[in-house]
XYZ file of C-alpha atoms in Angstrom:
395
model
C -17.787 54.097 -63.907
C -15.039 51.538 -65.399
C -14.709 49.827 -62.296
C -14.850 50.065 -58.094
C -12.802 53.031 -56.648
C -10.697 51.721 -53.425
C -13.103 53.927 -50.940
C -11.706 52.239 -47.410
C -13.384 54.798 -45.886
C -16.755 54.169 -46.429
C -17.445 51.908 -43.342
C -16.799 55.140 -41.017
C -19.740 56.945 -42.106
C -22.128 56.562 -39.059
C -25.510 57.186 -41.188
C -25.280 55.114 -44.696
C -28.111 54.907 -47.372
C -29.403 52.409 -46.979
C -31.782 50.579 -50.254
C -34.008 48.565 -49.632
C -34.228 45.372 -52.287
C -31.679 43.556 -53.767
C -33.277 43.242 -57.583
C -31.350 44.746 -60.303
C -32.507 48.605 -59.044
C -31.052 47.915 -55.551
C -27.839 46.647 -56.507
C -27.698 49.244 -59.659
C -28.328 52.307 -56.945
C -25.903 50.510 -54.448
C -22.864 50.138 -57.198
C -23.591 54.015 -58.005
C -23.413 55.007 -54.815
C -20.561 52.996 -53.749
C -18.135 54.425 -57.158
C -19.178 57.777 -55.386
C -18.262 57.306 -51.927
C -21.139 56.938 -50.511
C -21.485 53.778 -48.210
C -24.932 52.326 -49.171
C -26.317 48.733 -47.084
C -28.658 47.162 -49.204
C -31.732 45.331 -47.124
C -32.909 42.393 -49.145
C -35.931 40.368 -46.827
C -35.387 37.024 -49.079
C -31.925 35.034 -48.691
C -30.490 36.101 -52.106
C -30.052 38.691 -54.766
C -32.842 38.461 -57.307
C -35.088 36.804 -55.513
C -37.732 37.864 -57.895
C -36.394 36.726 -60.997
C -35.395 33.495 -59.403
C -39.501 32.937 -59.152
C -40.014 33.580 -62.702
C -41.353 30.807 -64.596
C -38.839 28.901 -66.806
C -38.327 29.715 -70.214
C -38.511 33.493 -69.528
C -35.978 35.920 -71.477
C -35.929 39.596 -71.251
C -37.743 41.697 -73.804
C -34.941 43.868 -74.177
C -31.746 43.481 -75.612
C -28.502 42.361 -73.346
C -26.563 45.562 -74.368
C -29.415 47.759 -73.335
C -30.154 46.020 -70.304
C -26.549 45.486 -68.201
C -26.602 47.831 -65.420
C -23.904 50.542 -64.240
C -20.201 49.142 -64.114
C -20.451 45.530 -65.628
C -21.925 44.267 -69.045
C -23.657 41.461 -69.494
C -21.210 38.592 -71.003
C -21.279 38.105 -75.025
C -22.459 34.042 -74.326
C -25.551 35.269 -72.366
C -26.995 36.213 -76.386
C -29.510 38.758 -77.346
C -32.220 37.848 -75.088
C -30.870 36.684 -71.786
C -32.593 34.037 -69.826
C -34.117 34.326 -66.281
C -31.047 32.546 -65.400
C -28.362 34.168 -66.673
C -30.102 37.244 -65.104
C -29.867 35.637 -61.896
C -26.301 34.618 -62.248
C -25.602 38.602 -63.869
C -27.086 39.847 -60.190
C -25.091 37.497 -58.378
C -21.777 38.147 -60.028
C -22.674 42.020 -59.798
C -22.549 42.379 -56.270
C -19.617 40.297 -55.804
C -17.788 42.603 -58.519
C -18.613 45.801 -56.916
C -18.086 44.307 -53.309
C -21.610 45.614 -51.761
C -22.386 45.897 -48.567
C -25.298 43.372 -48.450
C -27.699 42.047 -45.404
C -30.088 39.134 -46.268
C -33.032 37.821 -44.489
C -34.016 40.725 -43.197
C -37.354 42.841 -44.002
C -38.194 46.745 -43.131
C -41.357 47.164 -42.740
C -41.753 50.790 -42.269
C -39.562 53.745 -42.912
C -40.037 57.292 -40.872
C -38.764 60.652 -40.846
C -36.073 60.499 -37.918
C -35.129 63.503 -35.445
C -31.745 65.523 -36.304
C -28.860 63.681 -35.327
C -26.123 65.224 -33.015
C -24.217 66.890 -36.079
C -27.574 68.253 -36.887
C -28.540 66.326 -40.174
C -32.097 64.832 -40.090
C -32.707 61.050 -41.816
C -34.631 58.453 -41.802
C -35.263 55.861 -39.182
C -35.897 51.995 -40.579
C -37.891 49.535 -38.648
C -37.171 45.968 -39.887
C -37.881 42.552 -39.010
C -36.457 40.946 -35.824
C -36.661 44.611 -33.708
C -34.373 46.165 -35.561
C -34.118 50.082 -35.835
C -32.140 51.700 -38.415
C -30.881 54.919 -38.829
C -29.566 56.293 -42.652
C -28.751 59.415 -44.208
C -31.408 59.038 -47.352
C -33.310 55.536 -48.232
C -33.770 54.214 -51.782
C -37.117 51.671 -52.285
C -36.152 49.453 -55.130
C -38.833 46.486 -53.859
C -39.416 46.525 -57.170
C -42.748 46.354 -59.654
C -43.757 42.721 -59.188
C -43.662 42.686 -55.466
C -47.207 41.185 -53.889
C -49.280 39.025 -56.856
C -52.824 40.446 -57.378
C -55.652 38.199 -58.047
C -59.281 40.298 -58.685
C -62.425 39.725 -55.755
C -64.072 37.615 -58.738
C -67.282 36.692 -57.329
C -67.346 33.705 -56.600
C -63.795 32.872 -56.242
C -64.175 31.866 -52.360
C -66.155 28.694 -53.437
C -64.414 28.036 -57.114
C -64.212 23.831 -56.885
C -61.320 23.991 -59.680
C -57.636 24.811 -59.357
C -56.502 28.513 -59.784
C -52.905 29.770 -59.315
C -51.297 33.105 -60.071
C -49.168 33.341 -62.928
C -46.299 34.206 -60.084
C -46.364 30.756 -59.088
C -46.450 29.116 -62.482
C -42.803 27.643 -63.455
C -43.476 24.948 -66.613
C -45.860 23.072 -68.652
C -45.193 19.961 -67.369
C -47.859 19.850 -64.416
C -50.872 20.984 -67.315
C -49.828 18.222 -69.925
C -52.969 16.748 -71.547
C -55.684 19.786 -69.906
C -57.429 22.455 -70.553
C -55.892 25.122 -69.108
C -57.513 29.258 -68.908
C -55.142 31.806 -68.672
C -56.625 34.903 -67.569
C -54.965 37.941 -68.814
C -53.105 39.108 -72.112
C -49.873 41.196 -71.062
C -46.693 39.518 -71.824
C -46.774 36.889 -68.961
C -50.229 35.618 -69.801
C -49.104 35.135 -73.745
C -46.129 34.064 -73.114
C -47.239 31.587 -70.793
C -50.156 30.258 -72.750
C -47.755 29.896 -75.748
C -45.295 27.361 -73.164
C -48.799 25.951 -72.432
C -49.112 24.744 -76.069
C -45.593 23.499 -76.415
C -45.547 21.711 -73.540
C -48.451 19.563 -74.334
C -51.389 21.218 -72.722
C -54.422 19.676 -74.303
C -56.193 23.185 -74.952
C -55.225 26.430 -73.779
C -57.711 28.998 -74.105
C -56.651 33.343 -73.189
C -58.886 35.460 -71.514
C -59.221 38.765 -72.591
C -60.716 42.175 -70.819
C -59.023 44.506 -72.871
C -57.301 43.837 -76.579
C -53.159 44.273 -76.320
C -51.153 46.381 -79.018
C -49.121 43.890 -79.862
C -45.532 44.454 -81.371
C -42.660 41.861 -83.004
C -39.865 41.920 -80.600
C -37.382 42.359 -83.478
C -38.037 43.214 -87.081
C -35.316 42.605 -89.450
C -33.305 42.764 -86.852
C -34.097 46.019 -85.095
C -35.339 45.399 -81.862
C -38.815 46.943 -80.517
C -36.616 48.540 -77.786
C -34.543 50.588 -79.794
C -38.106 52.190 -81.253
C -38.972 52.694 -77.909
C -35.880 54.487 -76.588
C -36.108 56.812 -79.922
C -39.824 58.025 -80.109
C -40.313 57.883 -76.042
C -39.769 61.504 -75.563
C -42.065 62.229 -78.995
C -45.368 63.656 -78.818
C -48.053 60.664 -77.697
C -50.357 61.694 -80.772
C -47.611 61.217 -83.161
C -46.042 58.062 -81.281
C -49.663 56.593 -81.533
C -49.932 57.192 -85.014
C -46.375 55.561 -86.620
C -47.680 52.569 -83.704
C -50.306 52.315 -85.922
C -48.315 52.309 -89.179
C -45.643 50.036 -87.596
C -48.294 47.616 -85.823
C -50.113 47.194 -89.576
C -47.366 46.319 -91.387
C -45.794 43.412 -89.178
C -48.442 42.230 -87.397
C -51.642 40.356 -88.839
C -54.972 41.131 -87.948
C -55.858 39.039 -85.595
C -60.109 40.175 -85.492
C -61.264 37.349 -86.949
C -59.553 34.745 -83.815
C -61.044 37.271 -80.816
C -57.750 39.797 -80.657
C -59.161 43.268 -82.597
C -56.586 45.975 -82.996
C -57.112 48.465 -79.858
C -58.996 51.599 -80.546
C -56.894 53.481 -78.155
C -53.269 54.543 -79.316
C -49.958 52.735 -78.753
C -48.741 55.160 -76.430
C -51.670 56.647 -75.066
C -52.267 53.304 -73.565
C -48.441 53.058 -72.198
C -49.284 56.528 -70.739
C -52.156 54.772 -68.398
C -49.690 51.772 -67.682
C -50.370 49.308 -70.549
C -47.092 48.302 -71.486
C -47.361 46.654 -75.024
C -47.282 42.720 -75.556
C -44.269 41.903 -77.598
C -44.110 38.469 -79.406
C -42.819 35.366 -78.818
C -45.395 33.180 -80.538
C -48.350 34.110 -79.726
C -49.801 35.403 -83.325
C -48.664 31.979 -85.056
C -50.224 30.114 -81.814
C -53.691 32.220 -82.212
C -53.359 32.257 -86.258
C -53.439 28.376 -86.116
C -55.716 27.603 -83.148
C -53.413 26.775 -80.251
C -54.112 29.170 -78.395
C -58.029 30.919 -78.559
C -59.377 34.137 -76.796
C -62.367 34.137 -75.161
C -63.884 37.090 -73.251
C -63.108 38.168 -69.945
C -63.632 36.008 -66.707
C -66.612 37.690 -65.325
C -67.056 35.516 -61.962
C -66.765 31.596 -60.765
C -70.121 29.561 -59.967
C -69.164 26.108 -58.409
C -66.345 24.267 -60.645
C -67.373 26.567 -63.765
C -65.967 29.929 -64.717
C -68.170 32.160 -66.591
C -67.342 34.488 -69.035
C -68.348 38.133 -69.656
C -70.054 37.429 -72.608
C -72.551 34.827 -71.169
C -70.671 31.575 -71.800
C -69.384 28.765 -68.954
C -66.220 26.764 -69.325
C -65.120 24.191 -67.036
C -61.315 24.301 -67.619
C -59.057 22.368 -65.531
C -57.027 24.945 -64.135
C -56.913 28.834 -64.306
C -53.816 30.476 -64.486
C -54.326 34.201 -63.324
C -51.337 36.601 -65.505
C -53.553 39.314 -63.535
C -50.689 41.522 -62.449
C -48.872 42.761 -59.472
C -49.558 45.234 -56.257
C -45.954 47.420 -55.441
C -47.558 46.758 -51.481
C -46.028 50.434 -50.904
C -48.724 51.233 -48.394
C -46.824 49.639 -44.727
C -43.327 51.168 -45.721
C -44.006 54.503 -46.634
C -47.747 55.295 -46.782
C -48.065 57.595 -43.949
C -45.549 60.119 -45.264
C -47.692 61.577 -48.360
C -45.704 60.035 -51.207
C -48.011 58.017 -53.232
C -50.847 58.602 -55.569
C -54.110 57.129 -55.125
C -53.192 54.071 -56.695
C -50.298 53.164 -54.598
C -47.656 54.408 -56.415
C -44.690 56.634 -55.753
C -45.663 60.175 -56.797
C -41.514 60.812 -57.957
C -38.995 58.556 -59.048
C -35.554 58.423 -60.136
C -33.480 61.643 -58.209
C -36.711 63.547 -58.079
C -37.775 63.650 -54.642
C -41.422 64.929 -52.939
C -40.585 67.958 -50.412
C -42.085 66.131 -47.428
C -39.953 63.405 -48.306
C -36.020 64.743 -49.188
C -34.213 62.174 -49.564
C -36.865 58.922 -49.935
C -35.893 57.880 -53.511
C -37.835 55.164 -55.459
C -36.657 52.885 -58.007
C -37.997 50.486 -60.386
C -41.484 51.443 -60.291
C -42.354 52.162 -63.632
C -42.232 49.955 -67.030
C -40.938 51.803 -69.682
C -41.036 51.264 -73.434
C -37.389 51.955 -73.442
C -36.818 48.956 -71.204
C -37.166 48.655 -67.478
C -33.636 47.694 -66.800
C -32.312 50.242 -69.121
C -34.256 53.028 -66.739
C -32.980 51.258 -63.353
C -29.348 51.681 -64.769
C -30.105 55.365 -65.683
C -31.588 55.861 -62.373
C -29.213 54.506 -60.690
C -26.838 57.247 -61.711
C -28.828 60.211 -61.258
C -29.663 59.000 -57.522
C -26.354 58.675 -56.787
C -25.362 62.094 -58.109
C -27.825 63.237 -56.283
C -27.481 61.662 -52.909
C -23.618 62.513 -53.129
C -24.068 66.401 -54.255
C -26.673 66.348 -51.290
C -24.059 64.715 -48.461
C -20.935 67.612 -49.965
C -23.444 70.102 -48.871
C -23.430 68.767 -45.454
């Protein structure tokens, strides 16, 4: 896919695909489709591509490596470096679309999607219904609203009456605001550490971690090699043996961190990335920890007046409480009446797979692989297109 095939045509096909989100998966799907062509109409309810990542707090850089992560058709420039920043992702989305000229309405939502009746040439679809009245009719639909849709926050008890200031991590940007106080951060994945570490450089007076569960935690690079490329090799491996070199690899480049309130999981690697726990990869936490900066304390149990108290008995009074506590997909009003998602709100298939009360309802971007979640979007990208364009030859 070197570049955009001239595909005049593709404005004449009465029922298009049409995706709905315009984060990297939409726009990935969308360029796929279009070098195919297939017309595809990508739905994006914010004003702007990336409208996710433009939320992101500030000093955020990808996890994964800028060759690993450019999506189908266009690299991500050399001056971007290894670990590209929230906003050269932004700009990469913005200059994507433009490249690959997609079709692109903003500012409008779709709140539910339906089986439709057959149309006249006797294909069935998909009817859309989407903010402002409008009805919608396409061939196949792609979801690519993408994993960090709707911020969660857990029913603490007491949370209806907390006197302090909580947030969600979705709405933290910088340090600046907690300069000089004692902030909580609740949760240890990699927005809670890396937040509490831009907590500590940016002058917070003490930053203290709260921790339910104890993260495997990884170096993002090691001598060079990046956690990623381990990731992409041993992904397919059997989980027992995965767990075990995670073990070996884990031991000898990360300290023990038992002693500061951060024991080594008793669970495997990639058993836990099998449930969903996606490993936390360095940026500074272990030297923060190691020399105080930063200090775990148990789990946030519940909130009684302006204290928070913690699972292990004690009360802490911290001035505010930053929740990294995770996102819902908020699946249920598009497509949860049509049998496609498991009990926890997520899409049964993904990629070109398809459910058979569903053909041709793709999703995209709904899982958070080792091998890098941008990586995956590219590669599903590709395989929905194939499939979506082998499906419309056999019309």
């Amino acid at each position: 896919m070197p570049g955009v095939p001239a595909a005049p045509d593709l404005t004449t096909q009465p029922r298009p695909v049409y995706v709905i989100g315009a984060g990297p998966g939409g726009l990935a799907v969308a360029a796929a489709l279009r070098a195919r062509g297939v017309r595809a109409v990508v739905v994006e309810k914010s004003d702007a591509v990336g409208s996710s990542w433009r939320r992101h707090y500030d000093r955020l850089h990808l996890h994964t490596t800028r060759r690993l992560s450019a999506l189908p058709g266009l690299p991500m420039p050399r001056r971007f470096g290894r670990w590209v920043s929230r906003d050269d992702v932004v700009r990469y989305l913005e200059k994507y679309a433009e490249f690959h000229e997609l079709e692109l309405v903003t500012g409008v939502e779709v709140t539910r999607i339906e089986p439709a009746g057959p149309a006249p040439e006797g294909e069935d679809g998909w009817t859309l219904h989407a903010s402002g009245g409008r009805v919608l009719t396409a061939a196949a639909v792609v979801v690519a609203t993408g994993y960090n849709h709707t911020p969660a926050i857990p029913d603490w008890p007491g949370l209806d009456t907390y006197g302090g200031r909580l947030l969600h991590a979705a709405d933290y940007r910088n340090p600046q605001p907690y300069a000089g106080q004692d902030v909580l951060v609740v949760g240890v994945g990699n927005t809670g550490a890396e937040i509490a570490v831009d907590l500590v450089e940016g002058g917070a007076a003490r930053v203290r971690l709260a921790v339910r569960t104890a993260p495997h935690i990884l170096r993002r690079s090691t001598a060079g090699w990046p956690a990623q490329r381990s990731g992409i090799l041993v992904r397919r491996l059997p989980v027992r043996l995965v767990d075990g070199l995670g073990r070996l690899v884990t031991k000898a480049s990360v300290p023990d961190l038992s002693a500061y309130g951060l024991p080594r999981p008793a669970t495997g690697l990639y058993s836990r990335v099998k449930e969903g726990a996606i490993p936390l990869q360095d940026v500074g936490l272990v030297d923060a920890v190691r020399r105080g900066a930063v200090e775990p304390v148990a789990a946030v149990e519940s909130f009684d007046g302006a204290e928070v108290v913690l699972a292990d008995g004690s009360r802490i009074t911290p001035d505010a409480v930053i929740a990294a506590t995770g996102y819902r997909r908020a699946l249920e009003g598009l497509v949860g009446g049509l049998g496609v998602l498991d009990e926890r709100g997520r899409p049964r298939t993904h990629g070109a797979r398809t459910s058979q009360q569903a053909p041709g309802l793709y999703f995209t971007g709904f899982t958070n692989p080792i091998s890098g979640m941008l990586r995956e979007m590219a590669m599903d990208a590709e395989r929905i297109a194939k499939a979506v364009a082998r499906q419309a030859r056999s019309r």
